[in-house]
mmCIF file of C-alpha atoms and ligand atoms in Angstrom:
data_model
loop_
_atom_site.group_PDB
_atom_site.id
_atom_site.type_symbol
_atom_site.label_atom_id
_atom_site.label_comp_id
_atom_site.label_asym_id
_atom_site.label_seq_id
_atom_site.Cartn_x
_atom_site.Cartn_y
_atom_site.Cartn_z
ATOM 1 C CA MET A 1 0.767 25.897 24.636
ATOM 2 C CA THR A 2 -2.282 26.206 27.050
ATOM 3 C CA LYS A 3 -2.988 28.719 28.980
ATOM 4 C CA LYS A 4 -5.424 29.034 32.434
ATOM 5 C CA TYR A 5 -8.841 30.919 32.619
ATOM 6 C CA THR A 6 -11.150 31.580 34.799
ATOM 7 C CA ILE A 7 -14.577 31.259 33.341
ATOM 8 C CA ARG A 8 -17.708 32.795 35.273
ATOM 9 C CA ILE A 9 -20.874 31.438 33.825
ATOM 10 C CA ARG A 10 -24.559 33.040 34.895
ATOM 11 C CA ARG A 11 -27.074 30.462 35.807
ATOM 12 C CA TYR A 12 -30.698 30.242 36.089
ATOM 13 C CA ASP A 13 -32.426 27.056 37.697
ATOM 14 C CA PRO A 14 -36.115 27.345 36.565
ATOM 15 C CA GLN A 15 -37.128 24.771 39.416
ATOM 16 C CA THR A 16 -36.039 26.321 42.579
ATOM 17 C CA GLY A 17 -35.976 29.794 40.473
ATOM 18 C CA LYS A 18 -32.187 30.767 41.679
ATOM 19 C CA ASN A 19 -29.796 32.414 40.239
ATOM 20 C CA TRP A 20 -26.484 32.521 40.604
ATOM 21 C CA TYR A 21 -22.700 32.656 39.362
ATOM 22 C CA ASP A 22 -20.798 29.228 38.325
ATOM 23 C CA ILE A 23 -16.658 30.010 38.213
ATOM 24 C CA HIS A 24 -14.509 27.560 36.319
ATOM 25 C CA ASN A 25 -10.599 27.372 36.075
ATOM 26 C CA ILE A 26 -9.500 25.969 32.514
ATOM 27 C CA TYR A 27 -6.649 25.123 30.846
ATOM 28 C CA ALA A 28 -7.486 26.233 27.152
ATOM 29 C CA GLU A 29 -5.766 27.030 24.346
ATOM 30 C CA ARG A 30 -5.514 29.890 22.922
ATOM 31 C CA ARG A 31 -6.888 29.384 20.159
ATOM 32 C CA MET A 32 -10.059 27.532 21.338
ATOM 33 C CA THR A 33 -13.688 28.795 21.491
ATOM 34 C CA VAL A 34 -15.994 30.093 24.049
ATOM 35 C CA LEU A 35 -18.071 27.625 22.756
ATOM 36 C CA ASP A 36 -15.579 24.817 23.184
ATOM 37 C CA ALA A 37 -15.051 26.089 26.120
ATOM 38 C CA LEU A 38 -18.281 25.108 27.910
ATOM 39 C CA ASN A 39 -18.223 21.967 26.025
ATOM 40 C CA GLN A 40 -15.315 21.066 27.947
ATOM 41 C CA ILE A 41 -16.738 22.518 31.487
ATOM 42 C CA ASN A 42 -19.580 20.537 31.101
ATOM 43 C CA GLU A 43 -17.885 16.979 29.509
ATOM 44 C CA HIS A 44 -14.418 17.270 32.276
ATOM 45 C CA GLU A 45 -16.329 19.056 35.134
ATOM 46 C CA ARG A 46 -19.645 17.205 35.195
ATOM 47 C CA ALA A 47 -21.574 20.418 35.186
ATOM 48 C CA GLY A 48 -24.958 20.818 33.611
ATOM 49 C CA ILE A 49 -24.698 23.834 31.965
ATOM 50 C CA SER A 50 -27.435 24.558 29.457
ATOM 51 C CA TYR A 51 -26.799 26.268 26.253
ATOM 52 C CA ARG A 52 -27.626 26.489 23.405
ATOM 53 C CA SER A 53 -25.428 25.252 20.178
ATOM 54 C CA SER A 54 -25.727 23.527 16.812
ATOM 55 C CA CYS A 55 -23.509 24.517 13.588
ATOM 56 C CA ARG A 56 -19.712 26.284 14.997
ATOM 57 C CA MET A 57 -19.255 27.892 12.322
ATOM 58 C CA SER A 58 -21.067 30.705 12.862
ATOM 59 C CA ILE A 59 -24.123 29.342 10.523
ATOM 60 C CA CYS A 60 -27.076 28.445 12.170
ATOM 61 C CA GLY A 61 -27.150 31.341 14.883
ATOM 62 C CA SER A 62 -27.907 29.302 17.852
ATOM 63 C CA CYS A 63 -24.904 30.015 20.088
ATOM 64 C CA GLY A 64 -25.756 34.248 21.040
ATOM 65 C CA THR A 65 -24.748 34.845 24.649
ATOM 66 C CA ILE A 66 -22.642 37.906 26.329
ATOM 67 C CA VAL A 67 -19.695 36.913 26.756
ATOM 68 C CA ASN A 68 -17.826 40.042 28.477
ATOM 69 C CA GLY A 69 -20.576 42.260 28.224
ATOM 70 C CA LYS A 70 -20.733 42.047 24.608
ATOM 71 C CA SER A 71 -22.872 40.155 22.660
ATOM 72 C CA VAL A 72 -21.401 37.369 20.909
ATOM 73 C CA LEU A 73 -21.637 34.135 19.028
ATOM 74 C CA MET A 74 -20.005 32.049 21.150
ATOM 75 C CA CYS A 75 -18.413 29.731 18.029
ATOM 76 C CA ASN A 76 -16.858 32.504 16.825
ATOM 77 C CA THR A 77 -15.377 34.765 20.360
ATOM 78 C CA PHE A 78 -11.989 33.186 21.002
ATOM 79 C CA LEU A 79 -10.456 33.092 24.288
ATOM 80 C CA LYS A 80 -7.401 34.309 23.209
ATOM 81 C CA ASP A 81 -9.418 37.964 22.261
ATOM 82 C CA LEU A 82 -10.992 37.847 25.753
ATOM 83 C CA GLU A 83 -10.059 39.761 28.974
ATOM 84 C CA ASP A 84 -9.538 37.115 31.972
ATOM 85 C CA PRO A 85 -12.043 36.631 33.808
ATOM 86 C CA VAL A 86 -14.338 35.732 31.343
ATOM 87 C CA THR A 87 -17.920 36.155 31.816
ATOM 88 C CA ILE A 88 -20.520 33.809 30.307
ATOM 89 C CA GLU A 89 -24.381 35.756 30.417
ATOM 90 C CA PRO A 90 -27.586 35.053 28.658
ATOM 91 C CA LEU A 91 -29.161 37.681 25.908
ATOM 92 C CA ARG A 92 -30.271 40.654 27.299
ATOM 93 C CA ASN A 93 -34.129 41.257 26.250
ATOM 94 C CA PHE A 94 -35.615 37.721 26.860
ATOM 95 C CA ALA A 95 -36.750 35.998 29.375
ATOM 96 C CA ILE A 96 -34.081 33.326 30.519
ATOM 97 C CA VAL A 97 -36.242 29.542 30.304
ATOM 98 C CA LYS A 98 -32.783 27.855 32.140
ATOM 99 C CA ASP A 99 -28.882 29.049 32.399
ATOM 100 C CA LEU A 100 -27.454 30.314 29.011
ATOM 101 C CA VAL A 101 -31.499 29.426 26.849
ATOM 102 C CA VAL A 102 -33.372 32.295 26.314
ATOM 103 C CA ASP A 103 -36.675 32.289 24.423
ATOM 104 C CA THR A 104 -36.597 34.436 21.948
ATOM 105 C CA ASP A 105 -40.349 33.550 20.603
ATOM 106 C CA ALA A 106 -41.350 37.076 20.822
ATOM 107 C CA ALA A 107 -38.931 38.227 18.588
ATOM 108 C CA MET A 108 -39.356 35.314 16.252
ATOM 109 C CA GLU A 109 -42.787 36.487 15.844
ATOM 110 C CA LYS A 110 -41.583 40.189 14.963
ATOM 111 C CA LEU A 111 -40.139 38.672 12.010
ATOM 112 C CA ARG A 112 -43.207 37.285 10.919
ATOM 113 C CA ASP A 113 -45.128 41.680 11.049
ATOM 114 C CA ALA A 114 -42.326 42.278 8.512
ATOM 115 C CA LEU A 115 -43.732 40.032 5.902
ATOM 116 C CA PRO A 116 -39.843 37.943 4.607
ATOM 117 C CA TYR A 117 -41.363 36.581 1.426
ATOM 118 C CA THR A 118 -41.674 37.665 -2.712
ATOM 119 C CA THR A 119 -44.610 38.242 -3.820
ATOM 120 C CA PHE A 120 -42.880 35.724 -6.111
ATOM 121 C CA SER A 121 -42.654 32.716 -3.836
ATOM 122 C CA ILE A 122 -47.172 33.626 -3.310
ATOM 123 C CA THR A 123 -47.829 33.167 -6.574
ATOM 124 C CA LYS A 124 -47.625 30.565 -8.088
ATOM 125 C CA SER A 125 -45.851 31.547 -11.658
ATOM 126 C CA ARG A 126 -43.748 28.123 -12.609
ATOM 127 C CA CYS A 127 -41.244 30.819 -14.927
ATOM 128 C CA GLU A 128 -37.764 31.558 -13.635
ATOM 129 C CA SER A 129 -37.828 34.420 -11.687
ATOM 130 C CA VAL A 130 -34.161 36.774 -12.977
ATOM 131 C CA GLN A 131 -31.748 38.862 -11.133
ATOM 132 C CA THR A 132 -29.392 40.817 -12.339
ATOM 133 C CA PRO A 133 -26.248 40.554 -9.929
ATOM 134 C CA LYS A 134 -26.465 44.268 -10.231
ATOM 135 C CA GLN A 135 -29.729 43.952 -8.075
ATOM 136 C CA LEU A 136 -28.460 41.026 -5.955
ATOM 137 C CA GLU A 137 -25.747 43.612 -4.740
ATOM 138 C CA LYS A 138 -28.813 45.919 -3.040
ATOM 139 C CA ILE A 139 -29.604 43.078 -0.652
ATOM 140 C CA LYS A 140 -26.781 41.039 -0.326
ATOM 141 C CA GLN A 141 -25.478 41.979 2.601
ATOM 142 C CA THR A 142 -29.310 42.136 4.689
ATOM 143 C CA SER A 143 -28.936 38.653 3.654
ATOM 144 C CA GLN A 144 -27.065 37.152 5.663
ATOM 145 C CA CYS A 145 -28.446 37.649 8.615
ATOM 146 C CA ILE A 146 -28.848 34.660 10.311
ATOM 147 C CA LYS A 147 -31.631 35.665 13.006
ATOM 148 C CA CYS A 148 -29.111 34.574 15.872
ATOM 149 C CA MET A 149 -30.549 38.092 17.765
ATOM 150 C CA LEU A 150 -27.805 40.043 18.932
ATOM 151 C CA CYS A 151 -28.939 43.225 17.522
ATOM 152 C CA VAL A 152 -31.871 42.396 20.173
ATOM 153 C CA SER A 153 -29.480 41.925 22.694
ATOM 154 C CA ALA A 154 -28.122 45.260 22.138
ATOM 155 C CA CYS A 155 -31.183 47.561 21.444
ATOM 156 C CA PRO A 156 -31.960 49.316 24.244
ATOM 157 C CA ILE A 157 -34.602 50.187 22.906
ATOM 158 C CA TYR A 158 -36.051 47.181 22.273
ATOM 159 C CA GLY A 159 -35.474 46.793 26.308
ATOM 160 C CA LEU A 160 -37.584 49.562 27.424
ATOM 161 C CA ASP A 161 -40.544 48.825 25.156
ATOM 162 C CA TYR A 162 -41.350 45.391 24.229
ATOM 163 C CA ASN A 163 -43.721 46.382 21.098
ATOM 164 C CA PHE A 164 -40.898 47.680 19.087
ATOM 165 C CA MET A 165 -40.355 45.299 16.415
ATOM 166 C CA GLY A 166 -36.689 44.946 16.776
ATOM 167 C CA PRO A 167 -33.603 45.776 14.587
ATOM 168 C CA ALA A 168 -33.939 42.004 13.301
ATOM 169 C CA ALA A 169 -37.374 42.188 11.705
ATOM 170 C CA ALA A 170 -36.385 45.696 9.918
ATOM 171 C CA ALA A 171 -33.500 44.739 8.527
ATOM 172 C CA ILE A 172 -35.284 41.615 7.543
ATOM 173 C CA ALA A 173 -37.949 43.719 5.747
ATOM 174 C CA TYR A 174 -35.530 45.838 4.529
ATOM 175 C CA ARG A 175 -34.442 43.161 2.035
ATOM 176 C CA TYR A 176 -37.398 42.224 1.003
ATOM 177 C CA ASN A 177 -38.471 45.277 0.285
ATOM 178 C CA LYS A 178 -35.339 46.068 -1.843
ATOM 179 C CA ASP A 179 -35.322 42.886 -3.573
ATOM 180 C CA SER A 180 -36.587 43.033 -7.327
ATOM 181 C CA ARG A 181 -38.019 40.304 -7.446
ATOM 182 C CA ASP A 182 -41.165 41.680 -4.171
ATOM 183 C CA HIS A 183 -44.307 43.126 -5.097
ATOM 184 C CA VAL A 184 -45.926 43.563 -2.070
ATOM 185 C CA GLY A 185 -43.128 46.603 -0.334
ATOM 186 C CA GLU A 186 -46.374 48.610 0.121
ATOM 187 C CA LYS A 187 -48.460 46.306 2.816
ATOM 188 C CA ARG A 188 -44.635 45.575 3.869
ATOM 189 C CA LEU A 189 -44.358 49.632 4.776
ATOM 190 C CA ASP A 190 -47.444 50.112 5.785
ATOM 191 C CA SER A 191 -46.987 47.793 9.079
ATOM 192 C CA LEU A 192 -43.438 48.998 9.362
ATOM 193 C CA THR A 193 -43.906 52.411 9.403
ATOM 194 C CA GLY A 194 -46.962 51.591 12.191
ATOM 195 C CA ARG A 195 -46.247 52.334 16.061
ATOM 196 C CA ASN A 196 -44.632 49.854 17.191
ATOM 197 C CA GLY A 197 -42.061 49.415 13.580
ATOM 198 C CA VAL A 198 -38.612 51.958 12.738
ATOM 199 C CA TRP A 199 -39.904 55.278 14.138
ATOM 200 C CA LYS A 200 -39.170 53.989 17.206
ATOM 201 C CA CYS A 201 -35.838 53.340 16.620
ATOM 202 C CA ASN A 202 -33.476 55.974 17.890
ATOM 203 C CA PHE A 203 -30.247 55.007 16.310
ATOM 204 C CA VAL A 204 -27.769 53.933 19.175
ATOM 205 C CA GLY A 205 -26.334 53.069 16.537
ATOM 206 C CA GLU A 206 -24.958 49.522 19.082
ATOM 207 C CA CYS A 207 -26.912 46.372 17.097
ATOM 208 C CA SER A 208 -24.755 47.205 14.036
ATOM 209 C CA ASN A 209 -21.860 46.896 16.367
ATOM 210 C CA VAL A 210 -22.466 43.517 16.951
ATOM 211 C CA CYS A 211 -24.028 41.936 14.290
ATOM 212 C CA PRO A 212 -21.637 38.590 13.208
ATOM 213 C CA LYS A 213 -22.067 39.042 10.120
ATOM 214 C CA ASN A 214 -21.748 42.556 8.599
ATOM 215 C CA VAL A 215 -25.761 42.794 7.804
ATOM 216 C CA ASP A 216 -26.081 47.017 9.539
ATOM 217 C CA PRO A 217 -29.827 46.482 11.030
ATOM 218 C CA ALA A 218 -29.182 50.325 12.497
ATOM 219 C CA GLY A 219 -28.669 51.239 8.876
ATOM 220 C CA ALA A 220 -30.466 49.142 7.242
ATOM 221 C CA ILE A 221 -34.061 50.864 9.605
ATOM 222 C CA GLN A 222 -32.008 54.781 8.975
ATOM 223 C CA LYS A 223 -33.171 53.862 5.216
ATOM 224 C CA MET A 224 -36.199 52.605 5.838
ATOM 225 C CA LYS A 225 -37.152 55.344 7.545
ATOM 226 C CA VAL A 226 -36.639 57.641 4.292
ATOM 227 C CA MET A 227 -38.277 55.099 2.252
ATOM 228 C CA GLY A 228 -40.959 55.552 5.347
ATOM 229 C CA VAL A 229 -41.513 59.024 4.678
ATOM 230 C CA LEU A 230 -41.591 58.663 0.553
ATOM 231 C CA HIS A 231 -44.436 56.031 0.954
ATOM 232 C CA CYS A 232 -46.247 58.767 3.546
ATOM 233 C CA ILE A 233 -45.942 61.052 0.897
ATOM 234 C CA LYS A 234 -46.731 59.315 -1.578
ATOM 235 C CA SER A 235 -49.471 57.537 -0.281
ATOM 236 C CA ALA A 236 -51.504 60.786 0.622
ATOM 237 C CA LEU A 237 -51.061 62.753 -2.742
ATOM 238 C CA LYS A 238 -52.313 59.480 -4.428
ATOM 239 C CA PRO A 239 -55.982 59.916 -3.429
ATOM 240 C CA LYS A 240 -55.746 63.347 -5.591
ATOM 241 C CA LEU A 241 -54.264 61.705 -8.455
ATOM 242 C CA LYS A 242 -56.270 59.287 -8.609
ATOM 243 C CA SER A 243 -59.672 61.430 -8.399
ATOM 244 C CA LYS A 244 -58.007 64.149 -10.477
ATOM 245 C CA SER A 245 -57.204 61.413 -13.395
ATOM 246 C CA LYS A 246 -60.681 60.443 -12.763
ATOM 247 C CA SER A 247 -62.126 63.713 -13.339
ATOM 248 C CA LYS A 248 -60.735 63.913 -16.932
ATOM 249 C CA LYS A 249 -62.109 60.866 -17.557
ATOM 250 C CA MET B 1 -41.036 26.217 34.642
ATOM 251 C CA LYS B 2 -40.583 29.191 35.298
ATOM 252 C CA LYS B 3 -38.897 31.914 33.124
ATOM 253 C CA LEU B 4 -36.443 34.917 34.183
ATOM 254 C CA ALA B 5 -37.190 38.414 32.751
ATOM 255 C CA ASN B 6 -33.984 39.902 31.744
ATOM 256 C CA THR B 7 -34.186 43.438 31.243
ATOM 257 C CA PRO B 8 -31.279 45.983 31.155
ATOM 258 C CA ALA B 9 -30.217 47.153 34.462
ATOM 259 C CA PRO B 10 -31.004 50.773 35.455
ATOM 260 C CA ASP B 11 -27.739 51.805 34.075
ATOM 261 C CA TRP B 12 -27.376 50.556 30.770
ATOM 262 C CA TRP B 13 -26.083 53.403 29.127
ATOM 263 C CA LYS B 14 -22.786 53.413 31.215
ATOM 264 C CA GLU B 15 -22.270 50.288 29.969
ATOM 265 C CA LYS B 16 -20.556 50.749 26.212
ATOM 266 C CA PRO B 17 -19.195 53.905 24.812
ATOM 267 C CA ALA B 18 -21.415 53.479 22.012
ATOM 268 C CA TYR B 19 -24.778 53.868 24.680
ATOM 269 C CA LYS B 20 -22.687 56.557 25.477
ATOM 270 C CA ILE B 21 -21.858 59.321 23.023
ATOM 271 C CA TYR B 22 -25.635 58.010 21.563
ATOM 272 C CA TYR B 23 -26.643 59.834 25.233
ATOM 273 C CA PHE B 24 -23.961 62.594 24.543
ATOM 274 C CA ARG B 25 -25.255 63.424 21.360
ATOM 275 C CA GLU B 26 -29.839 62.887 22.625
ATOM 276 C CA TYR B 27 -28.374 65.171 25.274
ATOM 277 C CA SER B 28 -26.612 68.061 23.593
ATOM 278 C CA GLY B 29 -30.112 69.213 21.917
ATOM 279 C CA ILE B 30 -30.736 70.614 25.358
ATOM 280 C CA LEU B 31 -27.657 72.584 25.863
ATOM 281 C CA ILE B 32 -29.181 73.955 22.028
ATOM 282 C CA ALA B 33 -32.385 74.397 23.641
ATOM 283 C CA ILE B 34 -31.739 76.561 26.027
ATOM 284 C CA TRP B 35 -28.874 78.480 23.692
ATOM 285 C CA GLY B 36 -33.036 78.958 21.655
ATOM 286 C CA LEU B 37 -34.541 80.033 25.007
ATOM 287 C CA TYR B 38 -31.716 82.245 26.033
ATOM 288 C CA TRP B 39 -32.782 84.364 22.287
ATOM 289 C CA LEU B 40 -35.999 84.349 22.573
ATOM 290 C CA TRP B 41 -35.316 86.047 26.125
ATOM 291 C CA PHE B 42 -33.267 88.487 25.315
ATOM 292 C CA ILE B 43 -35.135 89.514 22.279
ATOM 293 C CA GLY B 44 -38.201 88.994 24.293
ATOM 294 C CA ALA B 45 -35.915 91.502 27.043
ATOM 295 C CA ILE B 46 -35.661 94.462 24.349
ATOM 296 C CA ILE B 47 -39.221 94.586 23.423
ATOM 297 C CA PHE B 48 -40.528 94.599 26.896
ATOM 298 C CA SER B 49 -38.255 96.660 28.489
ATOM 299 C CA ARG B 50 -38.704 99.146 25.611
ATOM 300 C CA ILE B 51 -42.229 99.539 26.410
ATOM 301 C CA ILE B 52 -41.626 99.041 30.180
ATOM 302 C CA LEU B 53 -39.387 101.719 30.670
ATOM 303 C CA ALA B 54 -41.300 104.242 28.357
ATOM 304 C CA TYR B 55 -44.964 104.223 30.506
ATOM 305 C CA PHE B 56 -43.082 103.178 34.003
ATOM 306 C CA PRO B 57 -39.749 104.892 34.266
ATOM 307 C CA ASP B 58 -39.013 104.154 38.394
ATOM 308 C CA ILE B 59 -40.079 100.179 37.768
ATOM 309 C CA ASP B 60 -39.066 97.308 40.519
ATOM 310 C CA PRO B 61 -35.389 97.483 39.810
ATOM 311 C CA VAL B 62 -35.172 93.914 41.046
ATOM 312 C CA PHE B 63 -37.640 93.143 38.047
ATOM 313 C CA LYS B 64 -35.183 95.548 35.664
ATOM 314 C CA TYR B 65 -32.271 93.379 36.918
ATOM 315 C CA ILE B 66 -34.219 89.953 36.146
ATOM 316 C CA LEU B 67 -35.266 91.090 32.731
ATOM 317 C CA PHE B 68 -31.484 92.262 32.204
ATOM 318 C CA ILE B 69 -30.045 88.162 33.622
ATOM 319 C CA PRO B 70 -29.433 87.451 29.634
ATOM 320 C CA LEU B 71 -27.823 90.578 27.918
ATOM 321 C CA LYS B 72 -25.378 90.143 31.532
ATOM 322 C CA TYR B 73 -24.609 86.798 30.302
ATOM 323 C CA TYR B 74 -24.218 86.596 27.105
ATOM 324 C CA PHE B 75 -21.174 85.055 27.553
ATOM 325 C CA LEU B 76 -21.731 82.079 29.560
ATOM 326 C CA PHE B 77 -25.044 81.236 27.065
ATOM 327 C CA ASN B 78 -23.258 81.822 23.899
ATOM 328 C CA CYS B 79 -20.487 79.105 24.931
ATOM 329 C CA ILE B 80 -22.906 76.803 25.889
ATOM 330 C CA GLY B 81 -25.028 77.109 22.599
ATOM 331 C CA PHE B 82 -21.723 76.558 20.934
ATOM 332 C CA ILE B 83 -20.657 73.571 22.498
ATOM 333 C CA GLY B 84 -23.796 71.939 22.341
ATOM 334 C CA ALA B 85 -24.083 73.274 18.407
ATOM 335 C CA ILE B 86 -20.413 71.022 17.679
ATOM 336 C CA ILE B 87 -20.883 68.081 19.025
ATOM 337 C CA HIS B 88 -24.946 67.653 18.115
ATOM 338 C CA THR B 89 -23.706 68.309 14.613
ATOM 339 C CA ILE B 90 -19.958 66.688 14.674
ATOM 340 C CA THR B 91 -21.999 63.238 16.456
ATOM 341 C CA TRP B 92 -25.301 64.136 13.225
ATOM 342 C CA LEU B 93 -22.929 64.108 10.763
ATOM 343 C CA GLY B 94 -21.246 60.602 11.840
ATOM 344 C CA VAL B 95 -24.700 59.358 11.392
ATOM 345 C CA MET B 96 -25.290 60.724 8.067
ATOM 346 C CA PRO B 97 -23.952 58.420 5.819
ATOM 347 C CA GLU B 98 -25.467 55.775 7.153
ATOM 348 C CA ILE B 99 -29.170 57.208 6.041
ATOM 349 C CA LEU B 100 -27.829 57.654 2.492
ATOM 350 C CA PRO B 101 -29.991 54.730 0.080
ATOM 351 C CA PHE B 102 -27.332 52.676 -0.901
ATOM 352 C CA ASN B 103 -24.637 50.161 0.487
ATOM 353 C CA LEU B 104 -21.483 51.826 0.995
ATOM 354 C CA SER B 105 -18.071 50.851 2.868
ATOM 355 C CA LYS B 106 -16.357 51.318 5.565
ATOM 356 C CA LYS B 107 -13.955 53.768 4.141
ATOM 357 C CA GLN B 108 -16.302 55.456 1.547
ATOM 358 C CA ARG B 109 -18.361 56.782 5.328
ATOM 359 C CA HIS B 110 -15.458 57.860 6.303
ATOM 360 C CA LEU B 111 -15.115 59.686 3.129
ATOM 361 C CA ILE B 112 -18.603 61.085 3.118
ATOM 362 C CA PHE B 113 -17.981 62.094 6.784
ATOM 363 C CA SER B 114 -14.880 63.803 6.589
ATOM 364 C CA LEU B 115 -16.804 66.222 3.674
ATOM 365 C CA LEU B 116 -19.948 66.430 5.244
ATOM 366 C CA ILE B 117 -17.275 68.666 7.730
ATOM 367 C CA LEU B 118 -15.351 69.975 5.383
ATOM 368 C CA VAL B 119 -19.003 71.340 3.722
ATOM 369 C CA TRP B 120 -19.824 72.395 7.427
ATOM 370 C CA LEU B 121 -16.980 74.248 8.355
ATOM 371 C CA GLY B 122 -16.724 76.136 4.678
ATOM 372 C CA LEU B 123 -20.084 77.373 5.134
ATOM 373 C CA SER B 124 -20.120 78.599 8.383
ATOM 374 C CA THR B 125 -16.627 80.370 7.469
ATOM 375 C CA LEU B 126 -19.291 81.701 4.653
ATOM 376 C CA LEU B 127 -21.113 82.880 7.098
ATOM 377 C CA PHE B 128 -18.751 84.189 9.324
ATOM 378 C CA ILE B 129 -17.267 86.366 6.624
ATOM 379 C CA LEU B 130 -20.489 87.267 5.458
ATOM 380 C CA LEU B 131 -21.860 88.295 7.991
ATOM 381 C CA MET B 132 -18.409 90.164 8.928
ATOM 382 C CA ASN B 133 -18.503 91.946 6.601
ATOM 383 C CA SER B 134 -22.270 93.486 6.165
ATOM 384 C CA LEU B 135 -21.798 94.491 10.582
ATOM 385 C CA LEU B 136 -18.306 96.169 10.116
HETATM 386 S S1 SF4 C 1 -29.091 41.709 11.933
HETATM 387 FE FE1 SF4 C 1 -27.144 40.577 12.597
HETATM 388 S S2 SF4 C 1 -27.339 40.499 14.871
HETATM 389 FE FE2 SF4 C 1 -29.474 40.779 13.693
HETATM 390 S S3 SF4 C 1 -30.135 38.354 14.066
HETATM 391 FE FE3 SF4 C 1 -29.581 39.235 12.115
HETATM 392 S S4 SF4 C 1 -27.342 38.398 11.987
HETATM 393 FE FE4 SF4 C 1 -28.032 38.389 14.083
HETATM 394 S S1 FES C 2 -23.490 27.072 16.800
HETATM 395 FE FE1 FES C 2 -24.633 27.911 15.014
HETATM 396 S S2 FES C 2 -23.545 29.863 14.945
HETATM 397 FE FE2 FES C 2 -22.704 29.207 16.830
#
């Protein structure tokens, strides 16, 4: 059974600097995704719309756009769940390269500041690193992140201050800090609780609402804040503890 | 090749319910601040009036009027504070389960939220009863 949908697509041409909305009417099956609809428009109407996609099964995280005002992955958003007309816009808080393609480099670079690796992987130890199911449980949710940057697009704080690390980097940092095989936690916390770290988060909470993998970056940031406070207290007490133990010696 | 900046519109907070709730939560703090200032003024006015009326009994009536405004509109100011406190407490208790250092399911979070509300209501009632008993 097909139904008629009106699709509005925000276009941008970097050569001319023009910025407009394209309107296409398509007849689509209800189980079609927004990504399928775009493919169909490009195939049948030769519209030449640029967008990113790859896996078509919410794994690669490349097809993020704003559909009817909400940041979503196009490949897991079905037309039947959307109100007509369907408006597709590029992700917010990123510069638009062309049409729906945005430049996420800055946010990706911030993932680097989160030191996204365990110490086990950098010490050249050959032995196995054992992790119990219970330990895995702690990081299971946050390790589902596919770096789609929908959360960054939904974060108003990031939009107002591009120095903020953003929810994706924070969620990943949390994941590695909670990893039982990790020992650089202190160093990571230093960078995360710095000036552009988790303290800039005001807990709007929209990042967790849009995350397609239920990573809950907002919750991760709040937990990191608690960890940050404990870390500050610890590092403030540490020199004293050290000097005490020295004087005892 | 030129890139186009894609920043939020100035009225971004009107877009989604989550953004509005956020503003609601943060701005209810202002109501509480107004209430706090009112109480400071209240206490100040009482202490001040004692001193001033003792030394200058024939003081300017306008000054006296302004000084005693909080005493006249106590009902209004207390209402403002009460509304602010209720909104702020409920919205903050709502985000509280997120801060807990363990992973919780949605159901558990709702449970913790309801427990917190119950504890809050219970404590408030207890305080109210104690206060009433000591006053009467
Ligand atoms: S936390 Fe969720 S929304 Fe953010 S990048 Fe990871 S998967 Fe995407
Ligand atoms: S195409 Fe890979 S996540 Fe949508």
